[in-house]
């Protein structure tokens, strides 16, 4: 396979040669075969995806309508791809028209694109669903030849991917001969992506593998400071992080949450004696501010950016030569994705520094480092069969025009994600969209489809198409309030606060905790809360030294199953401790002396008294979500056993329950068996009873109801508050539980809770894993291994030096007690 001369000349002028995987993708595309390309960062994946289209359009023309649809998971990535694609198109003088279509695209441009579509349209998953819901979609898509799905590994693991898979079935209905080109970083299960990419029942897409890149250079910070026992701030390492920034050309400082980003940026800025240009980037900042940061990065005007996952996907950010990861990465694939942002070329090793926030994270960072060196992957399996997403797609299909249920079932079940969808469940989903379901049939506002005499299904009112466009999508966020920079003015002799430019958005529940005069960190500044107006929150600049840090309900990553297994193996193997810092190695050695170091397949349970309470600490290493669910279920069982539990705290690594009664005495007397206490039968009636009582189900039901279109967040000219939606969905939830407990939205909510919020699958696996492998150690005092989880009890949300001092004061006595040799 060889490129046309014009393309070969372009490669040659840049000192390049086509890579084998780029030619491999081209060969499959020219044979009209869908194909999956897996290649590490910097290997030219994006160019490989576009080459077949650029060549075909140049040689044969595109005809009328869109020739190639490129789908990106991020709006910023779509804009960046358009900019990067313009270079070869312009330099080779190709007759190719490239445009973007995202949520920010003006209505006038969308109308023009409908009348005169570009050759290549770069867009996002949500926009594809809107496109196929347009009655004029056939005009735009009739000559579609290629669909490129970039960063496929990051799309397929969420409901966005499930909705996209349904949109692809609609694209196929309009353009049966179009092929799909999937572009992905290295994944744990390539075969799942190969199957996802093509219609159900078809042979999996051929796989093209890019050549491995240079092995990354990864270091773990060996701090001169004492590594904290607990906490997630990593503020102890700020001087060393700043020193790394000074030595590098440009550094990305990745953190796991938006609140961490704000705290790390503020502390780095205070340490910035050289006045280096350091910026902040996360999803709650105003779009204009994020674009300014991205432009400055591309132009090489910044020395460092503190960021979250908003910058981890395949955008080429200029001269980044170092990635600092603050906090443990929680997964080896996520680490490889993020560190691939540095030295964004296949032949240059990525440079990365891991900064653990506490002692357990030292172990996790060491496990992640070894996994990355082996290129071991722990990506999630693609998400499948979401009934609320199906309901949204059915309504979108009706927006495009009338349809027959039989035809749509055939189409939907051709998606790999819905290959196991039964006709009964499909009919229930259609009935829900048409009537609201049995329990809601009497309410006309839930009747969105009608069936005329010809047997087709169509919208019951044209206004529903507008409602669909305003409310479609699968990302449900908590109520956000805009934060505007305020300043004081004199009006009629009085001092009034006036709002200025928008800094971004924070969750309403955080603002509700503030009183006027309270200070907090946001958008990289210390702000004083000045109150609310009709547009959101007003805040002025402040010089306060101990502001609060906004915390966000979303954005936390669970510890991957793969890394959890590696951490258990490391703890069980004293030979592996030699790679750890002396203070961490000493901590584990003292644990072996004072208590027990469990084997990799065992779970240690420690019991001990402290003050006027009795404690049980167990170490499953299965992630916070699974541990929180375990804590809920254990306290129910301990209550029934008469232990009078008072509370519990879960971390990524351990769980502590404190109680009035002495559990170790009950165990030694034979009244309680740890095997029975941790039996997997708790995943039956105990779990169902807890879920029925929990607010968790109502929260997940609200999200499912919004996605399915039962509750509309937005209406023309107005938007419902989270409180209004919660009241509505809580009432509906109670009605459905009483009158239609098998309603598809109740099933969707249970599925979401089990899969995400309570991690039921992982907890069940853990309970099976430890069966017969529980090791109990009754102690007279706290153990070294228990110190971090005990310090999490009652920790307060105080920022900076105040928080550190508070933690240190509370910790000293506990640490001394645990580390005492006699």
PDB file of C-alpha atoms in Angstrom, residues 579-685:
ATOM      1  CA  UNK A 579      11.720  -0.252  46.610  1.00  0.00           C
ATOM      2  CA  UNK A 580       9.684   1.851  49.046  1.00  0.00           C
ATOM      3  CA  UNK A 581      10.838   5.005  50.885  1.00  0.00           C
ATOM      4  CA  UNK A 582      12.418   4.249  54.296  1.00  0.00           C
ATOM      5  CA  UNK A 583       9.536   5.752  56.269  1.00  0.00           C
ATOM      6  CA  UNK A 584       6.960   3.603  54.415  1.00  0.00           C
ATOM      7  CA  UNK A 585       9.119   0.485  54.625  1.00  0.00           C
ATOM      8  CA  UNK A 586       9.493   1.087  58.366  1.00  0.00           C
ATOM      9  CA  UNK A 587       5.725   1.501  58.709  1.00  0.00           C
ATOM     10  CA  UNK A 588       5.051  -1.920  57.133  1.00  0.00           C
ATOM     11  CA  UNK A 589       7.851  -3.558  59.123  1.00  0.00           C
ATOM     12  CA  UNK A 590       6.369  -2.280  62.372  1.00  0.00           C
ATOM     13  CA  UNK A 591       2.932  -3.552  61.280  1.00  0.00           C
ATOM     14  CA  UNK A 592       4.446  -7.016  60.888  1.00  0.00           C
ATOM     15  CA  UNK A 593       5.917  -6.723  64.401  1.00  0.00           C
ATOM     16  CA  UNK A 594       2.796  -5.297  66.092  1.00  0.00           C
ATOM     17  CA  UNK A 595       0.041  -7.125  64.227  1.00  0.00           C
ATOM     18  CA  UNK A 596      -0.126  -9.112  60.967  1.00  0.00           C
ATOM     19  CA  UNK A 597       0.771  -8.419  57.368  1.00  0.00           C
ATOM     20  CA  UNK A 598      -1.862 -10.359  55.374  1.00  0.00           C
ATOM     21  CA  UNK A 599      -1.069 -12.601  52.425  1.00  0.00           C
ATOM     22  CA  UNK A 600      -2.283 -11.422  49.014  1.00  0.00           C
ATOM     23  CA  UNK A 601      -5.380 -13.626  49.093  1.00  0.00           C
ATOM     24  CA  UNK A 602      -6.271 -12.875  52.718  1.00  0.00           C
ATOM     25  CA  UNK A 603      -8.213 -10.061  54.357  1.00  0.00           C
ATOM     26  CA  UNK A 604      -6.951  -8.838  57.708  1.00  0.00           C
ATOM     27  CA  UNK A 605      -9.493  -7.826  60.356  1.00  0.00           C
ATOM     28  CA  UNK A 606      -8.135  -6.034  63.427  1.00  0.00           C
ATOM     29  CA  UNK A 607     -10.106  -5.298  66.591  1.00  0.00           C
ATOM     30  CA  UNK A 608      -8.977  -3.056  69.429  1.00  0.00           C
ATOM     31  CA  UNK A 609     -10.327  -0.692  72.087  1.00  0.00           C
ATOM     32  CA  UNK A 610      -9.587   3.021  72.102  1.00  0.00           C
ATOM     33  CA  UNK A 611     -10.957   5.601  74.539  1.00  0.00           C
ATOM     34  CA  UNK A 612     -14.517   4.451  75.315  1.00  0.00           C
ATOM     35  CA  UNK A 613     -15.185   2.673  72.024  1.00  0.00           C
ATOM     36  CA  UNK A 614     -14.294  -0.584  70.295  1.00  0.00           C
ATOM     37  CA  UNK A 615     -13.000  -0.623  66.726  1.00  0.00           C
ATOM     38  CA  UNK A 616     -12.966  -3.098  63.868  1.00  0.00           C
ATOM     39  CA  UNK A 617     -10.679  -2.314  60.920  1.00  0.00           C
ATOM     40  CA  UNK A 618     -10.598  -4.469  57.790  1.00  0.00           C
ATOM     41  CA  UNK A 619      -8.393  -4.076  54.702  1.00  0.00           C
ATOM     42  CA  UNK A 620     -10.144  -5.281  51.518  1.00  0.00           C
ATOM     43  CA  UNK A 621      -8.296  -2.846  49.143  1.00  0.00           C
ATOM     44  CA  UNK A 622     -11.335  -2.718  46.829  1.00  0.00           C
ATOM     45  CA  UNK A 623     -11.970   1.019  46.505  1.00  0.00           C
ATOM     46  CA  UNK A 624     -14.064   3.553  48.391  1.00  0.00           C
ATOM     47  CA  UNK A 625     -17.428   2.781  46.751  1.00  0.00           C
ATOM     48  CA  UNK A 626     -17.315  -0.933  47.530  1.00  0.00           C
ATOM     49  CA  UNK A 627     -16.081  -0.203  51.062  1.00  0.00           C
ATOM     50  CA  UNK A 628     -18.874   2.307  51.729  1.00  0.00           C
ATOM     51  CA  UNK A 629     -21.464  -0.247  50.687  1.00  0.00           C
ATOM     52  CA  UNK A 630     -19.755  -2.884  52.821  1.00  0.00           C
ATOM     53  CA  UNK A 631     -19.829  -0.471  55.773  1.00  0.00           C
ATOM     54  CA  UNK A 632     -23.568   0.083  55.378  1.00  0.00           C
ATOM     55  CA  UNK A 633     -24.268  -3.650  55.239  1.00  0.00           C
ATOM     56  CA  UNK A 634     -21.889  -4.566  58.078  1.00  0.00           C
ATOM     57  CA  UNK A 635     -23.392  -2.000  60.450  1.00  0.00           C
ATOM     58  CA  UNK A 636     -26.852  -3.481  59.806  1.00  0.00           C
ATOM     59  CA  UNK A 637     -25.539  -6.941  60.673  1.00  0.00           C
ATOM     60  CA  UNK A 638     -23.617  -5.717  63.708  1.00  0.00           C
ATOM     61  CA  UNK A 639     -26.735  -3.920  64.954  1.00  0.00           C
ATOM     62  CA  UNK A 640     -28.735  -7.146  64.733  1.00  0.00           C
ATOM     63  CA  UNK A 641     -25.932  -8.932  66.584  1.00  0.00           C
ATOM     64  CA  UNK A 642     -26.177  -6.464  69.487  1.00  0.00           C
ATOM     65  CA  UNK A 643     -22.790  -4.777  68.927  1.00  0.00           C
ATOM     66  CA  UNK A 644     -24.381  -1.289  68.854  1.00  0.00           C
ATOM     67  CA  UNK A 645     -22.329   0.178  65.983  1.00  0.00           C
ATOM     68  CA  UNK A 646     -21.930   3.957  66.120  1.00  0.00           C
ATOM     69  CA  UNK A 647     -20.535   4.693  62.671  1.00  0.00           C
ATOM     70  CA  UNK A 648     -18.038   3.791  59.967  1.00  0.00           C
ATOM     71  CA  UNK A 649     -15.549   5.435  57.592  1.00  0.00           C
ATOM     72  CA  UNK A 650     -14.339   3.979  54.284  1.00  0.00           C
ATOM     73  CA  UNK A 651     -11.209   4.772  52.284  1.00  0.00           C
ATOM     74  CA  UNK A 652      -9.826   3.308  49.064  1.00  0.00           C
ATOM     75  CA  UNK A 653      -7.929   0.723  51.093  1.00  0.00           C
ATOM     76  CA  UNK A 654      -9.705   0.053  54.378  1.00  0.00           C
ATOM     77  CA  UNK A 655     -12.914   0.255  56.389  1.00  0.00           C
ATOM     78  CA  UNK A 656     -13.286   1.075  60.089  1.00  0.00           C
ATOM     79  CA  UNK A 657     -16.436   0.489  62.153  1.00  0.00           C
ATOM     80  CA  UNK A 658     -16.636   1.691  65.744  1.00  0.00           C
ATOM     81  CA  UNK A 659     -19.151   0.351  68.263  1.00  0.00           C
ATOM     82  CA  UNK A 660     -20.136   0.220  71.920  1.00  0.00           C
ATOM     83  CA  UNK A 661     -19.606  -3.527  72.418  1.00  0.00           C
ATOM     84  CA  UNK A 662     -16.322  -5.441  72.165  1.00  0.00           C
ATOM     85  CA  UNK A 663     -16.434  -7.447  68.934  1.00  0.00           C
ATOM     86  CA  UNK A 664     -13.289  -9.426  69.777  1.00  0.00           C
ATOM     87  CA  UNK A 665     -14.990 -10.859  72.891  1.00  0.00           C
ATOM     88  CA  UNK A 666     -18.039 -11.860  70.846  1.00  0.00           C
ATOM     89  CA  UNK A 667     -15.746 -13.574  68.324  1.00  0.00           C
ATOM     90  CA  UNK A 668     -13.729 -15.434  70.972  1.00  0.00           C
ATOM     91  CA  UNK A 669     -16.959 -16.526  72.724  1.00  0.00           C
ATOM     92  CA  UNK A 670     -18.305 -17.876  69.428  1.00  0.00           C
ATOM     93  CA  UNK A 671     -21.321 -15.559  69.403  1.00  0.00           C
ATOM     94  CA  UNK A 672     -20.152 -13.950  66.150  1.00  0.00           C
ATOM     95  CA  UNK A 673     -18.310 -15.582  63.263  1.00  0.00           C
ATOM     96  CA  UNK A 674     -16.334 -13.327  60.934  1.00  0.00           C
ATOM     97  CA  UNK A 675     -17.066 -15.794  58.154  1.00  0.00           C
ATOM     98  CA  UNK A 676     -20.799 -15.280  58.682  1.00  0.00           C
ATOM     99  CA  UNK A 677     -20.407 -11.536  59.212  1.00  0.00           C
ATOM    100  CA  UNK A 678     -18.683 -11.171  55.823  1.00  0.00           C
ATOM    101  CA  UNK A 679     -20.772 -13.808  54.026  1.00  0.00           C
ATOM    102  CA  UNK A 680     -21.764 -12.924  50.478  1.00  0.00           C
ATOM    103  CA  UNK A 681     -25.431 -13.449  51.325  1.00  0.00           C
ATOM    104  CA  UNK A 682     -25.392  -9.827  52.522  1.00  0.00           C
ATOM    105  CA  UNK A 683     -25.691  -8.979  48.792  1.00  0.00           C
ATOM    106  CA  UNK A 684     -29.255 -10.321  48.887  1.00  0.00           C
ATOM    107  CA  UNK A 685     -31.898  -9.207  51.371  1.00  0.00           C
TER     108      UNK A 685
END
